[in-house]
RNA sequence: GGGCGGCUAGCUCAGCUGGUUAGAGCGCCUGCCUUACAAGCAGGAUGUCGGGGGUUCGAGUCCCUCGCUGCCCACCA
């Protein structure tokens, strides 16, 4: 094979044309660009179907010739339920950040998705895998700001418009790095459907979604405590905060009563917040403080008077039992403030976490500097009672690692636990800080008592369920819970379902706004006169309240996850009008989501919430009549199954991180071993529940596997060359035909079953192919990539190469007549046909796992003129394609056992490898017949020169026994007696133990009474066999002496 | 404070609803350049299945308990 384009392959496959060793670098690039250029995996928008003809299956495959499209998919697959729709297999690629570069985790995710996609596609489904990238608000803005910094500039040197223009420039230049890498890797995605989350089309959908939610009263704006990142100077959601265990200090501070008659000591870990204290709370049942409730305290350092209030939140067990209340800088204190509005709140920190109290001596100080100064002054005043070490969890920003400061600020929220309003009249119009007009619209305080809003926490389980007909009466969270509870969405592994449910049942309102410049800007306009907020899908030029034109658009952008949460339906053309677009009709819901645990809440949960909420309003088509009808929750879900993949760690099981310097660059590994080998490594390690320790040694092993396949191909081509030289026409099989055999002069015609004279090894390899393809289907249906990979590996190497190819040499290498007028020896003819057929099928079986290698060899097999554009468009092997019989399997197993026994004996006797020896054999009639018929196998694979059949059992030296035969190698040298005795003694002990265990069981009446018959039967058989072996070993041992 | 995993051969991992004498790859030992492949072929050694207890005719597999070891969630000053 040369580096020519695939269409111009050499006219004939030839062993000489293939390099001796497999070199992935020579072929991968070629095929990656071929697949891309041919738009092989692009799926056009299906034709809208008129009622009564709902299927779109045939139109969706994109104009390929497909002479052998699979007529039907294997029965019992998960998509049997997908009645009335095309056999569509749709997946959304978790969109990588535009700032991203491919890492080994992506590689795992993409490998799994690609295997599923290719397998489904080859099994006859319309497989659509949709790629795209995420604008990644914070990450991208940080990236560009860093770039500006290197130029000595900062964001604030630019206008908002100029800065975002700058980000777009950056995106154009660097934003495709990760998709370029994907293209190189040959991921079989539909590039014609590639999107960017800030594309015009998707931006419109985002605005539509926002406006809809606002009109339903589910989006509100208000002043609440949010997680504030003082470096990014924006609010971040709970999910973007990590909690770190740190040793901090607990400061006990004495607050004197205003009238000087006493004091209360409070405890705090953040003494600087006392500047914003507006009360001290004690538990109403706390006898120590009961008499002080309602009295005033003089707040040290400021001399402000603050009340002592009663609130259940104060825990008498903790610290002194009295807690200072800072409503503007602590979520719990904020909640207290809600219950005691009279105490008010005082903000003391600015956006950068510096003290913002003009006139105060601490004004302008950084929060930690202020803490030191305040502690020092309190100490000087004698008000610092004590300082204790105190283990605590500190909230830290995921992005910047800055300590998060809870801060009161005006933000937009999505009310996830609120029942949507039917009309727009009730729509939220909170427009002033801290003044929300609907009790339910609270965020963190929402679940505390007194807030009065709907909360899943205080809703009985049975009321939380979703039932048809109550769709619009259910909250977003209720629908998301019901979708999973009712089994419309499943998780693999299943334990993630529980995690999801826990989280969803305790969910808080979602802070949607970010104080950034890069992202989807919130479609709300503030009137500078009457203060009314106008939320609109279109640009607003005048206030909807007072009509004046002095209005400004809200400065905030939406959380990145808002737009990605909409993707399952916006990628299919949802535009807010609730019409069933052709793509939505054909492809929604998607079947499969493959993603990591780390974005289960960020993304998966949000997709479920937003998709079920919006898609319930989009009609669907009735499977029978084709008429439009209302969608149920079952069809509103964004996907049917969520497969959560493992985390890839380094070889020492360490988490991969840049700071640790143990980053595994997939491109580097790929350069070293080839994409196919890396893919196979990841697939074979993909077992549920465990993280993957990425071990290069293993990849090395799979590169050897690729090489093995490569050389098997060379062997095949060599034989095809020989046959051709001898004048025979070789036509490779038609992929997807049940199987192929040969007439005397033509290889490649199809017959329904194997010809009578088909040799044992060929019958056997077909039977194995039957079993293996069944196993692979089963494994992939269960997402057991590891089991599928290992079944194929074992088959290809351990059976096809180690046994079949070796046996096939019996028929091929010595037996092709050179005179074309003679007919080909029937053995040779059928063997050539079988060989080509099995090999071709094995390539198809392997193709989803190793697409490059299989594409290359498969094309070579057809002399560069294959029946379809790609092996990826052929039919995936089905068990029913291959004849199988148990008789064949046992016969072959016996031959293998016999060959292995002779090999072992020869090894023990140190017979030179090239020397053939006679053997003696004692066996039952079946084995004798078998051996007689297949002496040639023994001759070739075990170097047996002659067989002496013995009627008496063999117990002498140089003997090996199994339950069904004794075999001895007749040789001048005798076996090493001490070593043999040791081995036999060991065996004897083993058999004895096994025998005892088996007999104990069999003599146990409870066992025979309770165990299932096949187990008893099996144990009986085993017991008999072990008895035989025991006896044989015992006499062998005796014979030694 | 809750919750979820993992602990099986020197290493990395399989072992499905309990059922015959626990497997694979790598590594290790021995012999082979056998005309597809030395990135190979053939043969071989290696396990108190984390400890203890229980259920059962039968436990790596189920239950309890203890021990390491990861991860997730959480508003206790």
mmCIF file of N, CA and C in Angstrom, chain A residues 440-521:
data_model
loop_
_atom_site.group_PDB
_atom_site.id
_atom_site.type_symbol
_atom_site.label_atom_id
_atom_site.label_comp_id
_atom_site.label_asym_id
_atom_site.label_seq_id
_atom_site.Cartn_x
_atom_site.Cartn_y
_atom_site.Cartn_z
ATOM 1 N N UNK A 440 -41.931 32.778 46.369
ATOM 2 C CA UNK A 440 -41.223 31.581 45.933
ATOM 3 C C UNK A 440 -39.879 31.869 45.322
ATOM 4 N N UNK A 441 -39.672 33.073 44.950
ATOM 5 C CA UNK A 441 -38.456 33.384 44.224
ATOM 6 C C UNK A 441 -37.288 33.704 45.125
ATOM 7 N N UNK A 442 -36.780 32.673 45.718
ATOM 8 C CA UNK A 442 -35.636 32.902 46.575
ATOM 9 C C UNK A 442 -34.565 31.929 46.174
ATOM 10 N N UNK A 443 -33.358 32.264 46.438
ATOM 11 C CA UNK A 443 -32.335 31.295 46.078
ATOM 12 C C UNK A 443 -31.903 30.494 47.288
ATOM 13 N N UNK A 444 -30.842 30.883 47.914
ATOM 14 C CA UNK A 444 -30.311 30.045 48.978
ATOM 15 C C UNK A 444 -31.248 30.013 50.160
ATOM 16 N N UNK A 445 -31.936 31.122 50.354
ATOM 17 C CA UNK A 445 -32.821 31.160 51.498
ATOM 18 C C UNK A 445 -34.091 30.373 51.223
ATOM 19 N N UNK A 446 -34.246 29.965 50.006
ATOM 20 C CA UNK A 446 -35.498 29.370 49.581
ATOM 21 C C UNK A 446 -35.900 28.126 50.331
ATOM 22 N N UNK A 447 -34.958 27.426 50.866
ATOM 23 C CA UNK A 447 -35.324 26.180 51.504
ATOM 24 C C UNK A 447 -35.407 26.294 53.022
ATOM 25 N N UNK A 448 -35.206 27.468 53.529
ATOM 26 C CA UNK A 448 -35.328 27.600 54.980
ATOM 27 C C UNK A 448 -36.757 27.947 55.305
ATOM 28 N N UNK A 449 -37.114 27.599 56.497
ATOM 29 C CA UNK A 449 -38.522 27.803 56.827
ATOM 30 C C UNK A 449 -38.827 29.291 56.852
ATOM 31 N N UNK A 450 -40.033 29.593 56.528
ATOM 32 C CA UNK A 450 -40.429 30.992 56.550
ATOM 33 C C UNK A 450 -40.344 31.630 55.187
ATOM 34 N N UNK A 451 -39.565 31.021 54.318
ATOM 35 C CA UNK A 451 -39.437 31.606 52.995
ATOM 36 C C UNK A 451 -40.723 31.418 52.211
ATOM 37 N N UNK A 452 -41.407 30.341 52.504
ATOM 38 C CA UNK A 452 -42.743 30.195 51.960
ATOM 39 C C UNK A 452 -42.823 29.688 50.544
ATOM 40 N N UNK A 453 -41.712 29.499 49.908
ATOM 41 C CA UNK A 453 -41.753 29.086 48.510
ATOM 42 C C UNK A 453 -41.905 27.591 48.384
ATOM 43 N N UNK A 454 -42.121 27.153 47.180
ATOM 44 C CA UNK A 454 -42.163 25.725 46.940
ATOM 45 C C UNK A 454 -40.768 25.163 47.124
ATOM 46 N N UNK A 455 -40.676 24.134 47.861
ATOM 47 C CA UNK A 455 -39.365 23.541 48.063
ATOM 48 C C UNK A 455 -39.505 22.040 48.118
ATOM 49 N N UNK A 456 -38.708 21.332 47.345
ATOM 50 C CA UNK A 456 -38.826 19.869 47.360
ATOM 51 C C UNK A 456 -38.516 19.304 48.743
ATOM 52 N N UNK A 457 -37.766 20.047 49.523
ATOM 53 C CA UNK A 457 -37.404 19.539 50.833
ATOM 54 C C UNK A 457 -38.605 19.383 51.734
ATOM 55 N N UNK A 458 -39.517 20.320 51.650
ATOM 56 C CA UNK A 458 -40.667 20.201 52.527
ATOM 57 C C UNK A 458 -41.915 19.761 51.770
ATOM 58 N N UNK A 459 -41.685 19.097 50.657
ATOM 59 C CA UNK A 459 -42.812 18.537 49.926
ATOM 60 C C UNK A 459 -42.775 17.030 50.081
ATOM 61 N N UNK A 460 -43.872 16.418 50.491
ATOM 62 C CA UNK A 460 -43.865 14.961 50.624
ATOM 63 C C UNK A 460 -43.536 14.304 49.293
ATOM 64 N N UNK A 461 -42.880 13.155 49.401
ATOM 65 C CA UNK A 461 -42.425 12.451 48.223
ATOM 66 C C UNK A 461 -43.554 12.232 47.201
ATOM 67 N N UNK A 462 -44.709 11.809 47.683
ATOM 68 C CA UNK A 462 -45.755 11.445 46.727
ATOM 69 C C UNK A 462 -46.290 12.641 45.969
ATOM 70 N N UNK A 463 -46.084 13.801 46.511
ATOM 71 C CA UNK A 463 -46.583 14.979 45.811
ATOM 72 C C UNK A 463 -45.586 15.512 44.800
ATOM 73 N N UNK A 464 -44.388 14.964 44.894
ATOM 74 C CA UNK A 464 -43.348 15.505 44.038
ATOM 75 C C UNK A 464 -43.417 14.912 42.630
ATOM 76 N N UNK A 465 -44.085 13.785 42.546
ATOM 77 C CA UNK A 465 -44.134 13.072 41.274
ATOM 78 C C UNK A 465 -44.810 13.876 40.188
ATOM 79 N N UNK A 466 -44.553 13.438 39.000
ATOM 80 C CA UNK A 466 -45.091 14.105 37.845
ATOM 81 C C UNK A 466 -46.119 13.185 37.244
ATOM 82 N N UNK A 467 -47.253 13.705 36.874
ATOM 83 C CA UNK A 467 -48.208 12.843 36.187
ATOM 84 C C UNK A 467 -48.704 13.556 34.946
ATOM 85 N N UNK A 468 -49.066 12.783 33.931
ATOM 86 C CA UNK A 468 -49.499 13.394 32.680
ATOM 87 C C UNK A 468 -50.666 14.332 32.967
ATOM 88 N N UNK A 469 -50.697 15.405 32.300
ATOM 89 C CA UNK A 469 -51.787 16.339 32.514
ATOM 90 C C UNK A 469 -51.427 17.424 33.499
ATOM 91 N N UNK A 470 -50.343 17.188 34.222
ATOM 92 C CA UNK A 470 -49.939 18.231 35.157
ATOM 93 C C UNK A 470 -48.661 18.894 34.683
ATOM 94 N N UNK A 471 -48.369 18.658 33.430
ATOM 95 C CA UNK A 471 -47.119 19.149 32.874
ATOM 96 C C UNK A 471 -46.850 20.603 33.223
ATOM 97 N N UNK A 472 -47.800 21.433 32.895
ATOM 98 C CA UNK A 472 -47.541 22.849 33.100
ATOM 99 C C UNK A 472 -47.639 23.224 34.565
ATOM 100 N N UNK A 473 -48.171 22.292 35.362
ATOM 101 C CA UNK A 473 -48.280 22.569 36.780
ATOM 102 C C UNK A 473 -47.080 22.030 37.554
ATOM 103 N N UNK A 474 -46.079 21.579 36.840
ATOM 104 C CA UNK A 474 -44.912 21.029 37.519
ATOM 105 C C UNK A 474 -43.722 21.968 37.387
ATOM 106 N N UNK A 475 -42.914 21.986 38.415
ATOM 107 C CA UNK A 475 -41.721 22.819 38.354
ATOM 108 C C UNK A 475 -40.677 22.136 37.487
ATOM 109 N N UNK A 476 -39.701 22.909 37.116
ATOM 110 C CA UNK A 476 -38.609 22.374 36.311
ATOM 111 C C UNK A 476 -37.954 21.192 37.016
ATOM 112 N N UNK A 477 -37.724 21.337 38.310
ATOM 113 C CA UNK A 477 -37.065 20.252 39.048
ATOM 114 C C UNK A 477 -37.959 19.022 39.116
ATOM 115 N N UNK A 478 -39.256 19.236 39.292
ATOM 116 C CA UNK A 478 -40.178 18.095 39.353
ATOM 117 C C UNK A 478 -40.116 17.280 38.074
ATOM 118 N N UNK A 479 -40.101 17.972 36.957
ATOM 119 C CA UNK A 479 -40.061 17.270 35.681
ATOM 120 C C UNK A 479 -38.743 16.507 35.531
ATOM 121 N N UNK A 480 -37.678 17.162 35.956
ATOM 122 C CA UNK A 480 -36.364 16.514 35.830
ATOM 123 C C UNK A 480 -36.261 15.297 36.746
ATOM 124 N N UNK A 481 -36.923 15.371 37.872
ATOM 125 C CA UNK A 481 -36.931 14.217 38.777
ATOM 126 C C UNK A 481 -37.798 13.107 38.192
ATOM 127 N N UNK A 482 -38.980 13.510 37.727
ATOM 128 C CA UNK A 482 -39.913 12.511 37.188
ATOM 129 C C UNK A 482 -39.321 11.772 35.995
ATOM 130 N N UNK A 483 -38.606 12.491 35.150
ATOM 131 C CA UNK A 483 -38.044 11.865 33.952
ATOM 132 C C UNK A 483 -37.152 10.686 34.304
ATOM 133 N N UNK A 484 -36.420 10.847 35.379
ATOM 134 C CA UNK A 484 -35.506 9.776 35.787
ATOM 135 C C UNK A 484 -36.240 8.739 36.641
ATOM 136 N N UNK A 485 -37.085 9.248 37.537
ATOM 137 C CA UNK A 485 -37.835 8.364 38.419
ATOM 138 C C UNK A 485 -38.683 7.383 37.619
ATOM 139 N N UNK A 486 -39.273 7.880 36.543
ATOM 140 C CA UNK A 486 -40.152 7.034 35.730
ATOM 141 C C UNK A 486 -39.383 6.233 34.684
ATOM 142 N N UNK A 487 -38.083 6.335 34.720
ATOM 143 C CA UNK A 487 -37.278 5.481 33.855
ATOM 144 C C UNK A 487 -37.155 5.943 32.415
ATOM 145 N N UNK A 488 -37.528 7.174 32.124
ATOM 146 C CA UNK A 488 -37.371 7.649 30.757
ATOM 147 C C UNK A 488 -35.903 7.936 30.448
ATOM 148 N N UNK A 489 -35.154 8.162 31.504
ATOM 149 C CA UNK A 489 -33.710 8.323 31.355
ATOM 150 C C UNK A 489 -33.044 7.321 32.289
ATOM 151 N N UNK A 490 -32.102 6.570 31.758
ATOM 152 C CA UNK A 490 -31.376 5.628 32.605
ATOM 153 C C UNK A 490 -29.911 6.048 32.693
ATOM 154 N N UNK A 491 -29.271 5.607 33.744
ATOM 155 C CA UNK A 491 -27.861 5.923 33.941
ATOM 156 C C UNK A 491 -27.039 4.644 33.900
ATOM 157 N N UNK A 492 -25.872 4.733 33.306
ATOM 158 C CA UNK A 492 -24.922 3.625 33.300
ATOM 159 C C UNK A 492 -23.574 4.160 33.755
ATOM 160 N N UNK A 493 -22.992 3.684 34.845
ATOM 161 C CA UNK A 493 -23.559 2.734 35.796
ATOM 162 C C UNK A 493 -24.719 3.359 36.567
ATOM 163 N N UNK A 494 -25.574 2.496 37.048
ATOM 164 C CA UNK A 494 -26.833 2.933 37.619
ATOM 165 C C UNK A 494 -26.694 3.764 38.887
ATOM 166 N N UNK A 495 -25.587 3.592 39.605
ATOM 167 C CA UNK A 495 -25.490 4.303 40.886
ATOM 168 C C UNK A 495 -25.490 5.828 40.729
ATOM 169 N N UNK A 496 -25.188 6.301 39.520
ATOM 170 C CA UNK A 496 -25.222 7.745 39.309
ATOM 171 C C UNK A 496 -26.643 8.296 39.344
ATOM 172 N N UNK A 497 -27.594 7.419 39.133
ATOM 173 C CA UNK A 497 -28.991 7.839 39.207
ATOM 174 C C UNK A 497 -29.292 8.376 40.599
ATOM 175 N N UNK A 498 -28.767 7.687 41.574
ATOM 176 C CA UNK A 498 -28.998 8.085 42.952
ATOM 177 C C UNK A 498 -28.379 9.459 43.234
ATOM 178 N N UNK A 499 -27.160 9.625 42.771
ATOM 179 C CA UNK A 499 -26.484 10.912 42.949
ATOM 180 C C UNK A 499 -27.304 12.034 42.324
ATOM 181 N N UNK A 500 -27.768 11.755 41.125
ATOM 182 C CA UNK A 500 -28.574 12.747 40.413
ATOM 183 C C UNK A 500 -29.832 13.092 41.208
ATOM 184 N N UNK A 501 -30.521 12.061 41.679
ATOM 185 C CA UNK A 501 -31.763 12.268 42.414
ATOM 186 C C UNK A 501 -31.527 13.076 43.686
ATOM 187 N N UNK A 502 -30.478 12.740 44.402
ATOM 188 C CA UNK A 502 -30.142 13.467 45.619
ATOM 189 C C UNK A 502 -29.986 14.950 45.317
ATOM 190 N N UNK A 503 -29.200 15.210 44.292
ATOM 191 C CA UNK A 503 -28.883 16.589 43.969
ATOM 192 C C UNK A 503 -30.140 17.326 43.522
ATOM 193 N N UNK A 504 -30.884 16.657 42.655
ATOM 194 C CA UNK A 504 -32.051 17.303 42.083
ATOM 195 C C UNK A 504 -33.113 17.563 43.144
ATOM 196 N N UNK A 505 -33.166 16.717 44.144
ATOM 197 C CA UNK A 505 -34.168 16.873 45.187
ATOM 198 C C UNK A 505 -33.802 17.977 46.178
ATOM 199 N N UNK A 506 -32.561 18.376 46.172
ATOM 200 C CA UNK A 506 -32.137 19.425 47.099
ATOM 201 C C UNK A 506 -31.664 20.670 46.366
ATOM 202 N N UNK A 507 -32.133 20.791 45.150
ATOM 203 C CA UNK A 507 -31.586 21.838 44.289
ATOM 204 C C UNK A 507 -32.041 23.238 44.719
ATOM 205 N N UNK A 508 -31.151 24.177 44.570
ATOM 206 C CA UNK A 508 -31.469 25.584 44.823
ATOM 207 C C UNK A 508 -31.661 26.293 43.508
ATOM 208 N N UNK A 509 -32.200 27.484 43.575
ATOM 209 C CA UNK A 509 -32.342 28.266 42.355
ATOM 210 C C UNK A 509 -30.971 28.502 41.746
ATOM 211 N N UNK A 510 -30.988 28.658 40.463
ATOM 212 C CA UNK A 510 -29.737 28.710 39.700
ATOM 213 C C UNK A 510 -29.410 30.177 39.385
ATOM 214 N N UNK A 511 -28.273 30.615 39.862
ATOM 215 C CA UNK A 511 -27.845 31.976 39.553
ATOM 216 C C UNK A 511 -27.345 32.000 38.110
ATOM 217 N N UNK A 512 -28.106 32.666 37.259
ATOM 218 C CA UNK A 512 -27.833 32.619 35.818
ATOM 219 C C UNK A 512 -26.871 33.689 35.341
ATOM 220 N N UNK A 513 -26.742 34.766 36.108
ATOM 221 C CA UNK A 513 -25.987 35.905 35.572
ATOM 222 C C UNK A 513 -24.519 35.869 35.975
ATOM 223 N N UNK A 514 -23.715 36.348 35.075
ATOM 224 C CA UNK A 514 -22.278 36.456 35.329
ATOM 225 C C UNK A 514 -21.844 37.866 34.931
ATOM 226 N N UNK A 515 -20.955 38.431 35.745
ATOM 227 C CA UNK A 515 -20.503 39.793 35.449
ATOM 228 C C UNK A 515 -19.299 39.728 34.512
ATOM 229 N N UNK A 516 -19.566 39.204 33.322
ATOM 230 C CA UNK A 516 -18.505 39.051 32.324
ATOM 231 C C UNK A 516 -18.911 39.791 31.070
ATOM 232 N N UNK A 517 -17.983 39.836 30.130
ATOM 233 C CA UNK A 517 -18.300 40.480 28.854
ATOM 234 C C UNK A 517 -18.519 39.454 27.748
ATOM 235 N N UNK A 518 -17.966 38.269 27.951
ATOM 236 C CA UNK A 518 -18.020 37.251 26.892
ATOM 237 C C UNK A 518 -19.114 36.245 27.195
ATOM 238 N N UNK A 519 -20.125 36.234 26.354
ATOM 239 C CA UNK A 519 -21.208 35.290 26.573
ATOM 240 C C UNK A 519 -22.499 35.823 25.978
ATOM 241 N N UNK A 520 -23.591 35.101 26.266
ATOM 242 C CA UNK A 520 -24.900 35.543 25.786
ATOM 243 C C UNK A 520 -25.388 36.631 26.716
ATOM 244 N N UNK A 521 -25.543 37.830 26.191
ATOM 245 C CA UNK A 521 -25.965 38.933 27.042
ATOM 246 C C UNK A 521 -27.434 38.779 27.411
#
